[in-house]
PDB file of C-alpha atoms and ligand atoms in Angstrom:
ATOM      1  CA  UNK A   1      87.505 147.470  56.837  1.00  0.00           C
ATOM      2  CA  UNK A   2      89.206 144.389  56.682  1.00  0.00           C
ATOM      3  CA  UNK A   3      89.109 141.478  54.470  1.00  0.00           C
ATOM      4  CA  UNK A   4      86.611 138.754  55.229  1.00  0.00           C
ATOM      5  CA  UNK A   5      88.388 135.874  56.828  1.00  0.00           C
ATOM      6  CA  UNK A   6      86.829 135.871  59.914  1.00  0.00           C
ATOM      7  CA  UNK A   7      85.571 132.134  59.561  1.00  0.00           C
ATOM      8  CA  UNK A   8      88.277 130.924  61.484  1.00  0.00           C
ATOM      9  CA  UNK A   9      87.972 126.751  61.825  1.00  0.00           C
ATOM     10  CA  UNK A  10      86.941 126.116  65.438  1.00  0.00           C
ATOM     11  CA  UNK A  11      86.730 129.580  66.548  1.00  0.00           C
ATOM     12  CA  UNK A  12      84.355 128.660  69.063  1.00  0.00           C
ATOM     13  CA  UNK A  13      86.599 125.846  70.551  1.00  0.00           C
ATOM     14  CA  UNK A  14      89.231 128.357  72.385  1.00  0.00           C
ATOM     15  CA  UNK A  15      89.277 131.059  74.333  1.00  0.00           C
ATOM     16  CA  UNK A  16      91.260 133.108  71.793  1.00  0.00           C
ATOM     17  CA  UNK A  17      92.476 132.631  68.207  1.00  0.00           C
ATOM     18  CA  UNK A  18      94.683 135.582  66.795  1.00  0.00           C
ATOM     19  CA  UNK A  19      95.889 134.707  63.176  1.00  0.00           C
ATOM     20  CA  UNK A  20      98.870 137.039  61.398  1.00  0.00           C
ATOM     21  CA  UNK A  21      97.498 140.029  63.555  1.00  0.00           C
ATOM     22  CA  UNK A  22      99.621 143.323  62.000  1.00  0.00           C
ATOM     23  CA  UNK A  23      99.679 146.645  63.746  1.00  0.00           C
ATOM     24  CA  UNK A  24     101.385 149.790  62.919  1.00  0.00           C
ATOM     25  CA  UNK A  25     102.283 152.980  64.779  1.00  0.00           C
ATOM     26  CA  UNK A  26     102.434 155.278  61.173  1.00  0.00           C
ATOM     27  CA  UNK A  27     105.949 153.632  59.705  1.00  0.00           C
ATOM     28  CA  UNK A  28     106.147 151.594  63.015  1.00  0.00           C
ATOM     29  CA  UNK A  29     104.950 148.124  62.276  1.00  0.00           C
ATOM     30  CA  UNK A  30     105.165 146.672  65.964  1.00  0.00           C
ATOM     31  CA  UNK A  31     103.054 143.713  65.336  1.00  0.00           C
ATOM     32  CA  UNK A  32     104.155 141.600  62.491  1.00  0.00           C
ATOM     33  CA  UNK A  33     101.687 138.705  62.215  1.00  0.00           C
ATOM     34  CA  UNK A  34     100.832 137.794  65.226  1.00  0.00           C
ATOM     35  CA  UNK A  35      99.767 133.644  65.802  1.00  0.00           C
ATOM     36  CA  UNK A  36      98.013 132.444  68.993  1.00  0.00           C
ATOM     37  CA  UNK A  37      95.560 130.115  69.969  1.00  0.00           C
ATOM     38  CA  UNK A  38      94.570 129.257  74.060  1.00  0.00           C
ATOM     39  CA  UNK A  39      91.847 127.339  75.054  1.00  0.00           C
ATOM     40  CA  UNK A  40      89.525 127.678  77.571  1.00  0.00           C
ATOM     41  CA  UNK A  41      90.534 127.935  81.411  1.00  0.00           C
ATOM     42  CA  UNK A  42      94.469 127.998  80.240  1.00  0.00           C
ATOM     43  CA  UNK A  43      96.955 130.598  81.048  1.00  0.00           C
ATOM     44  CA  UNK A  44      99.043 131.869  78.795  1.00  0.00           C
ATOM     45  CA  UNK A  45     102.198 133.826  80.148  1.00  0.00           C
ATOM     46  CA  UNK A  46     103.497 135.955  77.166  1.00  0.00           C
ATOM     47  CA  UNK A  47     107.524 136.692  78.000  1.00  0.00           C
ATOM     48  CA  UNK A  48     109.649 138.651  75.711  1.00  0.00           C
ATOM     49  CA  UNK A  49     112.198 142.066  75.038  1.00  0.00           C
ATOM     50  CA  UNK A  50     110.841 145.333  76.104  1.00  0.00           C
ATOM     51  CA  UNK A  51     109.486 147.379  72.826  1.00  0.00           C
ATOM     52  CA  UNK A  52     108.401 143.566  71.083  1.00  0.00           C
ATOM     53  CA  UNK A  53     104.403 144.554  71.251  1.00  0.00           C
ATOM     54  CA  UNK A  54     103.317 142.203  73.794  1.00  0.00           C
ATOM     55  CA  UNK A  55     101.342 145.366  75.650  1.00  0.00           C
ATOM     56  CA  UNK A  56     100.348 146.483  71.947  1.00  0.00           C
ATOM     57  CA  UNK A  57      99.009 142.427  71.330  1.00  0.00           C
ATOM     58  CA  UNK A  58      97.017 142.525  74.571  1.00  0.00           C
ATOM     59  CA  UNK A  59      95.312 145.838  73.948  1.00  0.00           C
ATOM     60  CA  UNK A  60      94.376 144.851  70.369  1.00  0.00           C
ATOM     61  CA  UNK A  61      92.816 141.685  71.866  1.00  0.00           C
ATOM     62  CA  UNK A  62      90.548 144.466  74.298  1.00  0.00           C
ATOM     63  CA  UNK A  63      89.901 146.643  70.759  1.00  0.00           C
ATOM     64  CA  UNK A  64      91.643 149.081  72.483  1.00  0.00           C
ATOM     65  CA  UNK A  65      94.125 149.153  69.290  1.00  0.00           C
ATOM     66  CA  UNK A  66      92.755 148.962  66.101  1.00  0.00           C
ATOM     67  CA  UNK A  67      94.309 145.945  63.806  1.00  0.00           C
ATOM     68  CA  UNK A  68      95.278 146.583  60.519  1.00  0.00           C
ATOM     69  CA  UNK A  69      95.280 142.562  59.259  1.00  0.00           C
ATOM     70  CA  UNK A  70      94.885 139.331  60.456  1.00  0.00           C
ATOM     71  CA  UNK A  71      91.958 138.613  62.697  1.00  0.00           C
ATOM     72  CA  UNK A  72      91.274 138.045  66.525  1.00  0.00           C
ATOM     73  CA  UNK A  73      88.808 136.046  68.328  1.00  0.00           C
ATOM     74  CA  UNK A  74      87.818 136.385  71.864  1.00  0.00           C
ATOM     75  CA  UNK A  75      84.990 134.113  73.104  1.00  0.00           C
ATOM     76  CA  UNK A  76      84.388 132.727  69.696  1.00  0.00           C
ATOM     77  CA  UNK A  77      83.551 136.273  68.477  1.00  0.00           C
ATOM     78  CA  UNK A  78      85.796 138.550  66.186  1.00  0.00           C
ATOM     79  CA  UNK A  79      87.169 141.337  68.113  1.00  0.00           C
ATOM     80  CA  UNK A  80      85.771 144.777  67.268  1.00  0.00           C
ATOM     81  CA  UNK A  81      83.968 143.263  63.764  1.00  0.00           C
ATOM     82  CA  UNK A  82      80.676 142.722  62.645  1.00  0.00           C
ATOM     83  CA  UNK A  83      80.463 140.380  59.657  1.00  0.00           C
ATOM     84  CA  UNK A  84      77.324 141.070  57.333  1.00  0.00           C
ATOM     85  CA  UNK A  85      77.281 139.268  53.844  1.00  0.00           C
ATOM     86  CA  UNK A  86      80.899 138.070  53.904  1.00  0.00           C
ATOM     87  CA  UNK A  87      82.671 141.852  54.864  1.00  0.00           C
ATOM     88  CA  UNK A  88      83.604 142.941  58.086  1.00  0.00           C
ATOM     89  CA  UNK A  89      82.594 145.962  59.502  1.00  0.00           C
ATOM     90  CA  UNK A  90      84.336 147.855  62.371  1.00  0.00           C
ATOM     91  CA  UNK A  91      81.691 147.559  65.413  1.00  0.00           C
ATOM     92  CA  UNK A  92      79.889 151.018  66.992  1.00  0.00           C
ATOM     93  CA  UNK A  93      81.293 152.114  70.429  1.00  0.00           C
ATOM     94  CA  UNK A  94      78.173 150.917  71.941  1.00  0.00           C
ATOM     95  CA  UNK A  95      79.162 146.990  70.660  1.00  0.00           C
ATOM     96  CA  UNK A  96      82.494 147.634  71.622  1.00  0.00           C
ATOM     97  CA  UNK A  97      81.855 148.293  75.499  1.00  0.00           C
ATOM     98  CA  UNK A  98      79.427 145.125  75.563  1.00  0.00           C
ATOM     99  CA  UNK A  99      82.024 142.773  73.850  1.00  0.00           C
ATOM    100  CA  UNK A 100      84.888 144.747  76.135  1.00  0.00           C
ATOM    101  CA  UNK A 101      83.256 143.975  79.104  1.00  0.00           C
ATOM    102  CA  UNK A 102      83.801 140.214  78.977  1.00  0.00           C
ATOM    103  CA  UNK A 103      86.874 140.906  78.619  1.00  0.00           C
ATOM    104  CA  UNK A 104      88.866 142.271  82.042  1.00  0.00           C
ATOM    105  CA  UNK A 105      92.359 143.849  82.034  1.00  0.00           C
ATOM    106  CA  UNK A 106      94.542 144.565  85.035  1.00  0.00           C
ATOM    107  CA  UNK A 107      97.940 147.131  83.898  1.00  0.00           C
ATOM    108  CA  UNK A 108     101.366 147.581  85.693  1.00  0.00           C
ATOM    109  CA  UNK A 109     100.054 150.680  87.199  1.00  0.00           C
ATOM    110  CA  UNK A 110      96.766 150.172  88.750  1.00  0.00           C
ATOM    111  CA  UNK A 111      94.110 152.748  87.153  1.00  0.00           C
ATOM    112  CA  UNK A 112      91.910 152.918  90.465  1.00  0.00           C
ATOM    113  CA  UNK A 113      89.857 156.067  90.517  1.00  0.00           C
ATOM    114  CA  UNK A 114      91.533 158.059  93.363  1.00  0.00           C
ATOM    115  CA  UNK A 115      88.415 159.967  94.437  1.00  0.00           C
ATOM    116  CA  UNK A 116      86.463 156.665  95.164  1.00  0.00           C
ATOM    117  CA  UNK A 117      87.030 153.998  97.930  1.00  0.00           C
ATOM    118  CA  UNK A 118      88.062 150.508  97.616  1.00  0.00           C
ATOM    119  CA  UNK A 119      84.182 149.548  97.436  1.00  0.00           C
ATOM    120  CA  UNK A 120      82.972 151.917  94.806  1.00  0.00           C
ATOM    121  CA  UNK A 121      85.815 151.283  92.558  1.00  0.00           C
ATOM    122  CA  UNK A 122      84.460 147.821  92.529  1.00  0.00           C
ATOM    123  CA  UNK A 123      80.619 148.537  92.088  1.00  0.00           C
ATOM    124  CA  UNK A 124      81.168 151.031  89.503  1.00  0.00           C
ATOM    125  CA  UNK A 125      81.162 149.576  86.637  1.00  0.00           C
ATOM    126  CA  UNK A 126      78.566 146.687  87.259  1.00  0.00           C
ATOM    127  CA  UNK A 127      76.068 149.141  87.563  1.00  0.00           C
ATOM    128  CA  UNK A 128      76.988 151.494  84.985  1.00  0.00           C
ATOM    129  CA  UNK A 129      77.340 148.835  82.603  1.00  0.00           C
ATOM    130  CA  UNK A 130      76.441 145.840  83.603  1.00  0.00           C
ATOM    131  CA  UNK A 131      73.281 147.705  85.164  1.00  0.00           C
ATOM    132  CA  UNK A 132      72.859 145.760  88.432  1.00  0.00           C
ATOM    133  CA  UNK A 133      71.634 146.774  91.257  1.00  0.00           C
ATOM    134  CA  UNK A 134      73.373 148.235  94.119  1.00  0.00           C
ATOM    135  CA  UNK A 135      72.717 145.741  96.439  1.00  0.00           C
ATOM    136  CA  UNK A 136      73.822 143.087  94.193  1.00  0.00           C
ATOM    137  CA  UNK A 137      76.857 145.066  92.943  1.00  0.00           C
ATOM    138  CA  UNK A 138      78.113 145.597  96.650  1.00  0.00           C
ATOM    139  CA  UNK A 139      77.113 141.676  97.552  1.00  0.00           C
ATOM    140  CA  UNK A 140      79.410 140.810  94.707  1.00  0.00           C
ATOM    141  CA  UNK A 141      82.166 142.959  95.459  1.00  0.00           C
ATOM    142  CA  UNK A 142      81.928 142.219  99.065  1.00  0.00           C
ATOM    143  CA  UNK A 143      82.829 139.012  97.632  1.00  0.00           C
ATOM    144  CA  UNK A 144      85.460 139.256  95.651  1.00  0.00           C
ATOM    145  CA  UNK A 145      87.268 141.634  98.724  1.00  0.00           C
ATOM    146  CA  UNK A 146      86.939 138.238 100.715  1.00  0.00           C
ATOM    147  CA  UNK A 147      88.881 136.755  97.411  1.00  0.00           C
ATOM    148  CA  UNK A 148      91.611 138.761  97.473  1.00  0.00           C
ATOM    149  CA  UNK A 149      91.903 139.254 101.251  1.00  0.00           C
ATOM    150  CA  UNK A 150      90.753 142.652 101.089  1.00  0.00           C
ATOM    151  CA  UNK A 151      87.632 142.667 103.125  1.00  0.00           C
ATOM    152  CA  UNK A 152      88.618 145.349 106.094  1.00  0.00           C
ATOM    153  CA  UNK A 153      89.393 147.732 103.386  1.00  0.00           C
ATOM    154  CA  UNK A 154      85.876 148.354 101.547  1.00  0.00           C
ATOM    155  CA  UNK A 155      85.825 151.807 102.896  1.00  0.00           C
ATOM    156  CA  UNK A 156      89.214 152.705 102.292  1.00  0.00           C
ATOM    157  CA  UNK A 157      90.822 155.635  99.828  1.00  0.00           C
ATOM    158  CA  UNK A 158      93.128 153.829  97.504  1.00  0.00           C
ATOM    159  CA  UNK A 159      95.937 156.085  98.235  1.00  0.00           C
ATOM    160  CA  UNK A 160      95.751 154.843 101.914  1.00  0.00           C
ATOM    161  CA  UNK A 161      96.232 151.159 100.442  1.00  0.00           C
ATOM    162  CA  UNK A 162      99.861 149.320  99.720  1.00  0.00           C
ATOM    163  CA  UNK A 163     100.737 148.710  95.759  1.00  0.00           C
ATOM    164  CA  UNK A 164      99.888 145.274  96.112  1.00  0.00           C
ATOM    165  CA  UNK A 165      96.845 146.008  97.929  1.00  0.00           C
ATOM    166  CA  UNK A 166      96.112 148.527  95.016  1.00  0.00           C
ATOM    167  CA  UNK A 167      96.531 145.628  92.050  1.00  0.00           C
ATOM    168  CA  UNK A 168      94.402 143.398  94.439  1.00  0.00           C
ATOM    169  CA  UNK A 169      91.647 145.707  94.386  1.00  0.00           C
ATOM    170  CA  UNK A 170      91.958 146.800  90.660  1.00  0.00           C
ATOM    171  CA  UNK A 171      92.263 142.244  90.213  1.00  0.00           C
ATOM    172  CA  UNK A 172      88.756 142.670  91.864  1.00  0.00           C
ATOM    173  CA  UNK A 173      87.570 146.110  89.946  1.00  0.00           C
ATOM    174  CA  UNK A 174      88.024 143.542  86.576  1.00  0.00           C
ATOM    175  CA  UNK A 175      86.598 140.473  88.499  1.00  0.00           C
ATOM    176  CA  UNK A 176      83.681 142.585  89.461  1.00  0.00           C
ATOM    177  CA  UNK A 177      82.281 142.655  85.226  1.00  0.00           C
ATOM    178  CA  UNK A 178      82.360 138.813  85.566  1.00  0.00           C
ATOM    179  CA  UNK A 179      84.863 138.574  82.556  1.00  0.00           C
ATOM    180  CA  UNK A 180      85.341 135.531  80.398  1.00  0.00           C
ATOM    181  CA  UNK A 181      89.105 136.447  79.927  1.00  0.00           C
ATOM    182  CA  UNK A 182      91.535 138.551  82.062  1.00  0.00           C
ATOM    183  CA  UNK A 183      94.371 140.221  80.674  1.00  0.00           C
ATOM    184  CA  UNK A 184      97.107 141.143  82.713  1.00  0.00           C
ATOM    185  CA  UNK A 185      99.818 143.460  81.533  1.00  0.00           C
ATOM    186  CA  UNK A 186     103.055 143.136  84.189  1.00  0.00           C
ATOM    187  CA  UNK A 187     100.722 143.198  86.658  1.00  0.00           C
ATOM    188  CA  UNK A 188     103.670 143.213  89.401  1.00  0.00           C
ATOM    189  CA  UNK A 189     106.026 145.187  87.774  1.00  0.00           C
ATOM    190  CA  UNK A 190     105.919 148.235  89.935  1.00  0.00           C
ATOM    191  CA  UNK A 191     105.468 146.537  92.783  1.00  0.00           C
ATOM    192  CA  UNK A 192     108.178 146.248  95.480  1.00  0.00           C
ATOM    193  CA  UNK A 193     109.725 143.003  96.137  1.00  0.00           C
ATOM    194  CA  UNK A 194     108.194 141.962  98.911  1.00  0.00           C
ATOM    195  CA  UNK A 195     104.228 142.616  97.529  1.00  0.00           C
ATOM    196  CA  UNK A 196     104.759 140.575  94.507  1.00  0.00           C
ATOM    197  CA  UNK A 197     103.419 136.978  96.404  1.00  0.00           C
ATOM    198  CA  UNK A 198     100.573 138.619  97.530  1.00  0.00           C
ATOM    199  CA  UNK A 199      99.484 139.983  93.620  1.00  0.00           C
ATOM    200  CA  UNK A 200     100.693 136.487  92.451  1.00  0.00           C
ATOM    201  CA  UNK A 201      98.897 134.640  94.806  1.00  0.00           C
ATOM    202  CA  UNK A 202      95.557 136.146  93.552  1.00  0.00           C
ATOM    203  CA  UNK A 203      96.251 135.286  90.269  1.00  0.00           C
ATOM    204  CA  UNK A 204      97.326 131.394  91.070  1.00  0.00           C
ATOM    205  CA  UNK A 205      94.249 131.228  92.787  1.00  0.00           C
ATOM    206  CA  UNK A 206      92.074 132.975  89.578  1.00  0.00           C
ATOM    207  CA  UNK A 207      93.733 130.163  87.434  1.00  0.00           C
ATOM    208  CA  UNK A 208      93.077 127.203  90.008  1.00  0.00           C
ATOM    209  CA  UNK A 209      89.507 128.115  89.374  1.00  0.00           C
ATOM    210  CA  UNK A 210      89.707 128.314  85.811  1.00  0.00           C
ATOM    211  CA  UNK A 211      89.773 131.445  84.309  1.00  0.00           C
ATOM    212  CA  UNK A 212      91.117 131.590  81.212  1.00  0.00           C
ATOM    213  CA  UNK A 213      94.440 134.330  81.396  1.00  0.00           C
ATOM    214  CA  UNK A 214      96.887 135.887  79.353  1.00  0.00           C
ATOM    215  CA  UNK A 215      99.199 136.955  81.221  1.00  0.00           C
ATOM    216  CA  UNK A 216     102.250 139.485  80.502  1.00  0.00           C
ATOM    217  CA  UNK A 217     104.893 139.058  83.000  1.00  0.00           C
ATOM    218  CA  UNK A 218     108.804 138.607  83.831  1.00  0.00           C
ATOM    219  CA  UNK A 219     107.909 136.307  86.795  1.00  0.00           C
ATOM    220  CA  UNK A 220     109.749 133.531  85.142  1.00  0.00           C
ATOM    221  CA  UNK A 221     108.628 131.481  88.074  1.00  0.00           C
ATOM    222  CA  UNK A 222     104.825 132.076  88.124  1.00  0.00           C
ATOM    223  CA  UNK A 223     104.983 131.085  84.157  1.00  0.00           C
ATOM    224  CA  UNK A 224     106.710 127.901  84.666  1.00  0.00           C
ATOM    225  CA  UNK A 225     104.395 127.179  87.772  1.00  0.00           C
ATOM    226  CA  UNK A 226     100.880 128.722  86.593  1.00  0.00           C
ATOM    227  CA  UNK A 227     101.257 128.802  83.196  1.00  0.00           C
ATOM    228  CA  UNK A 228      99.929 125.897  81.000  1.00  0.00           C
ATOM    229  CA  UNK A 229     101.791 128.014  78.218  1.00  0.00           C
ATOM    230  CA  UNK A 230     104.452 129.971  77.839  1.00  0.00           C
ATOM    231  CA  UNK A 231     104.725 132.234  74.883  1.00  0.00           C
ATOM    232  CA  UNK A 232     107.892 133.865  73.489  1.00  0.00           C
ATOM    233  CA  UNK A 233     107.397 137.358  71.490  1.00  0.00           C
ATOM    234  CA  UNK A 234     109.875 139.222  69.677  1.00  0.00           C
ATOM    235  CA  UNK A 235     110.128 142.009  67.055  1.00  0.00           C
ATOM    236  CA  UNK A 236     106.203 141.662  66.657  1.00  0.00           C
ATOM    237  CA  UNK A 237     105.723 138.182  66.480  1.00  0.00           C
ATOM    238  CA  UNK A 238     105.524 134.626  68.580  1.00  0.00           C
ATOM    239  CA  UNK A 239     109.276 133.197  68.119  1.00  0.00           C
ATOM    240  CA  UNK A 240     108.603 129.927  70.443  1.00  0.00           C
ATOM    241  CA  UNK A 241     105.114 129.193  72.378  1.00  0.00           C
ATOM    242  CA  UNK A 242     104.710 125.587  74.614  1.00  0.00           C
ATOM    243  CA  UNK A 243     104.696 124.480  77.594  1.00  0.00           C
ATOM    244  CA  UNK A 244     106.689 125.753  80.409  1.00  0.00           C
ATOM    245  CA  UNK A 245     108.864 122.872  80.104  1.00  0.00           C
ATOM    246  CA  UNK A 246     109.450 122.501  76.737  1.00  0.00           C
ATOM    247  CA  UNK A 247     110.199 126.769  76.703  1.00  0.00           C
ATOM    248  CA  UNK A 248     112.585 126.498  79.490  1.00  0.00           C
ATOM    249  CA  UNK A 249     114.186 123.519  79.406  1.00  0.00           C
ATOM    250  CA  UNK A 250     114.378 122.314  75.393  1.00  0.00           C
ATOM    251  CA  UNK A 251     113.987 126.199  74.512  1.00  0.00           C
ATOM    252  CA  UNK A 252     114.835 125.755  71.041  1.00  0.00           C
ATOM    253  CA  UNK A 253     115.395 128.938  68.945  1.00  0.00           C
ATOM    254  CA  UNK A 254     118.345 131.075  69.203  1.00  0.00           C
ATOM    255  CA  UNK A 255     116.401 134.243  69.953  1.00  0.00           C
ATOM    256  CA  UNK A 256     114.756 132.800  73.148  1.00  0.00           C
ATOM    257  CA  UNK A 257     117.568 131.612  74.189  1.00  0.00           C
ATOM    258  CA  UNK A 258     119.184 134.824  74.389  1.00  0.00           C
ATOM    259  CA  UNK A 259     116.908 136.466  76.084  1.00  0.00           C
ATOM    260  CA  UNK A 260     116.363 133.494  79.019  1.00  0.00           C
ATOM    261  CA  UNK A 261     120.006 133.276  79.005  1.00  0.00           C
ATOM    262  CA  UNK A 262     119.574 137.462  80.111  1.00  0.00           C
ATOM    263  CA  UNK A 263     116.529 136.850  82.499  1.00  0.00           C
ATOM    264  CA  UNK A 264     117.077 133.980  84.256  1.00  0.00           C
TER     265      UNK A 264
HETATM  266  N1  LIG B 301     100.233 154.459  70.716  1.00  0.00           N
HETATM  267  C1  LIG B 301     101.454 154.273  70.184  1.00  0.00           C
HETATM  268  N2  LIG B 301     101.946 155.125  69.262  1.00  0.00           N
HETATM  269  C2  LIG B 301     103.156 154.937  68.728  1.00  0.00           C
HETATM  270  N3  LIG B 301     103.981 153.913  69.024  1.00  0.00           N
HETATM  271  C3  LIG B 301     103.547 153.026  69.932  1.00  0.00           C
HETATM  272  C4  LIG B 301     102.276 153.169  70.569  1.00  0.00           C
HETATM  273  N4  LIG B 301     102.126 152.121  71.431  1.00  0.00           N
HETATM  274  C5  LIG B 301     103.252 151.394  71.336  1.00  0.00           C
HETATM  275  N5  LIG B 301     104.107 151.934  70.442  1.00  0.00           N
HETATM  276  C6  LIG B 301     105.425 151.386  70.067  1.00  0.00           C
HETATM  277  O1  LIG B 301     105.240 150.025  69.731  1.00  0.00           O
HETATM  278  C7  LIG B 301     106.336 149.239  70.150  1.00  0.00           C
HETATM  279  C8  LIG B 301     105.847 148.093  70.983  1.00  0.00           C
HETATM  280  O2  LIG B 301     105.323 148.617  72.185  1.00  0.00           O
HETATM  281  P1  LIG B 301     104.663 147.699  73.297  1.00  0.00           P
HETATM  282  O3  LIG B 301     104.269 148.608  74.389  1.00  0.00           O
HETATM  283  O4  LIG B 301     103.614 146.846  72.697  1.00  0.00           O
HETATM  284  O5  LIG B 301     105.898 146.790  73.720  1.00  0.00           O
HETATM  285  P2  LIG B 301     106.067 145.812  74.947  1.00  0.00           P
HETATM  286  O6  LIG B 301     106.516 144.506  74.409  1.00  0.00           O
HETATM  287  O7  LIG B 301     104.830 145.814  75.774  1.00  0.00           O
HETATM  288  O8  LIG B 301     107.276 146.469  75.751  1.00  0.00           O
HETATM  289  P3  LIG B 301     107.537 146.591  77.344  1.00  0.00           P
HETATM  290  O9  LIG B 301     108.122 145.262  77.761  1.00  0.00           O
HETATM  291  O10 LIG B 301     108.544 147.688  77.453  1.00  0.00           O
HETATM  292  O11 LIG B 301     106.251 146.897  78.014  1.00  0.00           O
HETATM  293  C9  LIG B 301     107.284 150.183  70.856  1.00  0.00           C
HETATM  294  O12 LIG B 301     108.290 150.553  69.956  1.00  0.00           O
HETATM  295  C10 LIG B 301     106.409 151.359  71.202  1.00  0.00           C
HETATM  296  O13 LIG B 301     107.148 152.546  71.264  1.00  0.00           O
HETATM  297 MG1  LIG B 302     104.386 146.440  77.717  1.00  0.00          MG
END
């Protein structure tokens, strides 16, 4: 159980709130205190050294880590807590999956269920969880095909389908729970050059419509064009956070600098 301090001021106000978020791996302590706040419909592009718990970060903000202090909001809710007379309680898996579900997360490697097409990939979910009905679950992800300029490929294995088609289709799987924040983890990092624009362009598109996104990535040029913030992580904490501009261009500590200086 953690301590009560879950009353953060204006918690309802932003998308997500994380205050001095700690995690540890037994002696490992990969997240260090973590601070960040993003508001509603922004995108937040999280940049930083392999092994400096950005992945770590996002999956604590699905409750798919456990935090050991600090506290996270998602939605103006505390992530994976129940508060009842001023202590926190660690939610039942049942609370979890509702509160998870708002919440959708696309990974580097895309996690479609082989033995399923395109289309029941998608509908899964909404039905099992979301419990709608199959003619509404297959209008919707009809829909969101069309969105991602997948709609010949309903029927389709995903092995049969390009990486970038793949990450399109697992964008879509996510889009399909109607989320209230998507989390992407390098979501073009194992993608071949030449299907990154297609993965990317999703995303611009997702963010022109104003979903609110954090987004793990090394596309230094997506960040500076999509992002409305640009975060800097390193040995388990933010080092620098602003806007693209003011992270690129006036980067101001040492650390980021070094590692820009490397990536650019
Ligand atoms: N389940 C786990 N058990 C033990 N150690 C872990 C676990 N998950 C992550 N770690 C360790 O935590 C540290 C941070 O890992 P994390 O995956 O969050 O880094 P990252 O910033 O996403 O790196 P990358 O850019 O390589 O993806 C690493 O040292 C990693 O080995
Ligand atoms: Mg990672």
């Amino acid at each position: 159980m953690l301590s009560s301090q879950s009353g953060a001021p204006g918690s309802q106000e932003f998308a997500v709130i994380a205050r001095g978020v700690e995690k540890s791996f037994g002696a490992l302590k990969v997240l260090q205190g973590v601070d960040l706040t993003v508001g509603y419909g922004k995108v937040a592009c999280i940049l930083g050294p392999s092994g400096s718990g950005k992945s770590t970060f996002l999956r604590c903000m699905n409750h798919l880590e456990r935090i050991d202090k600090g506290f996270l909001h998602v939605g103006g809710k505390l992530v994976g807590y129940r508060e009842h007379a001023g202590k926190l309680y660690e939610m039942r898996p049942n609370e979890v999956a509702r509160q998870r579900a708002d919440i959708g997360m696309v990974f580097q490697s895309f996690n479609l269920f082989p033995h399923m097409t395109v289309l029941q990939n998608i509908i899964e979910a909404p039905i099992g969880v979301k419990k709608l009905s199959k003619a509404e679950a297959i209008e919707d992800a009809r829909r969101l095909l069309a969105k991602v300029g997948l709609t010949d490929k309903a029927d389709a294995y995903p092995r049969t389908l390009s990486g970038g088609q793949q990450q399109r289709v697992a964008i879509a799987r996510a889009l399909a729970m109607r989320p209230k924040l998507m989390l992407f983890d390098e979501p073009t990092s194992a993608l071949d050059p030449e299907l990154v624009g297609e993965v990317l362009t999703v995303m611009r598109d997702l963010a022109a419509e104003g979903m609110t996104m954090i987004v793990v990535t090394h596309e230094l040029g997506f960040a500076r064009e999509v992002g409305d913030m640009v975060v800097f992580m390193d040995g388990g904490v933010v080092v620098e956070q602003g806007s693209p501009s003011e992270l690129f261009t006036n980067t101001k500590t040492g650390r980021a600098k070094a590692f820009l200086s490397k990536v650019l």
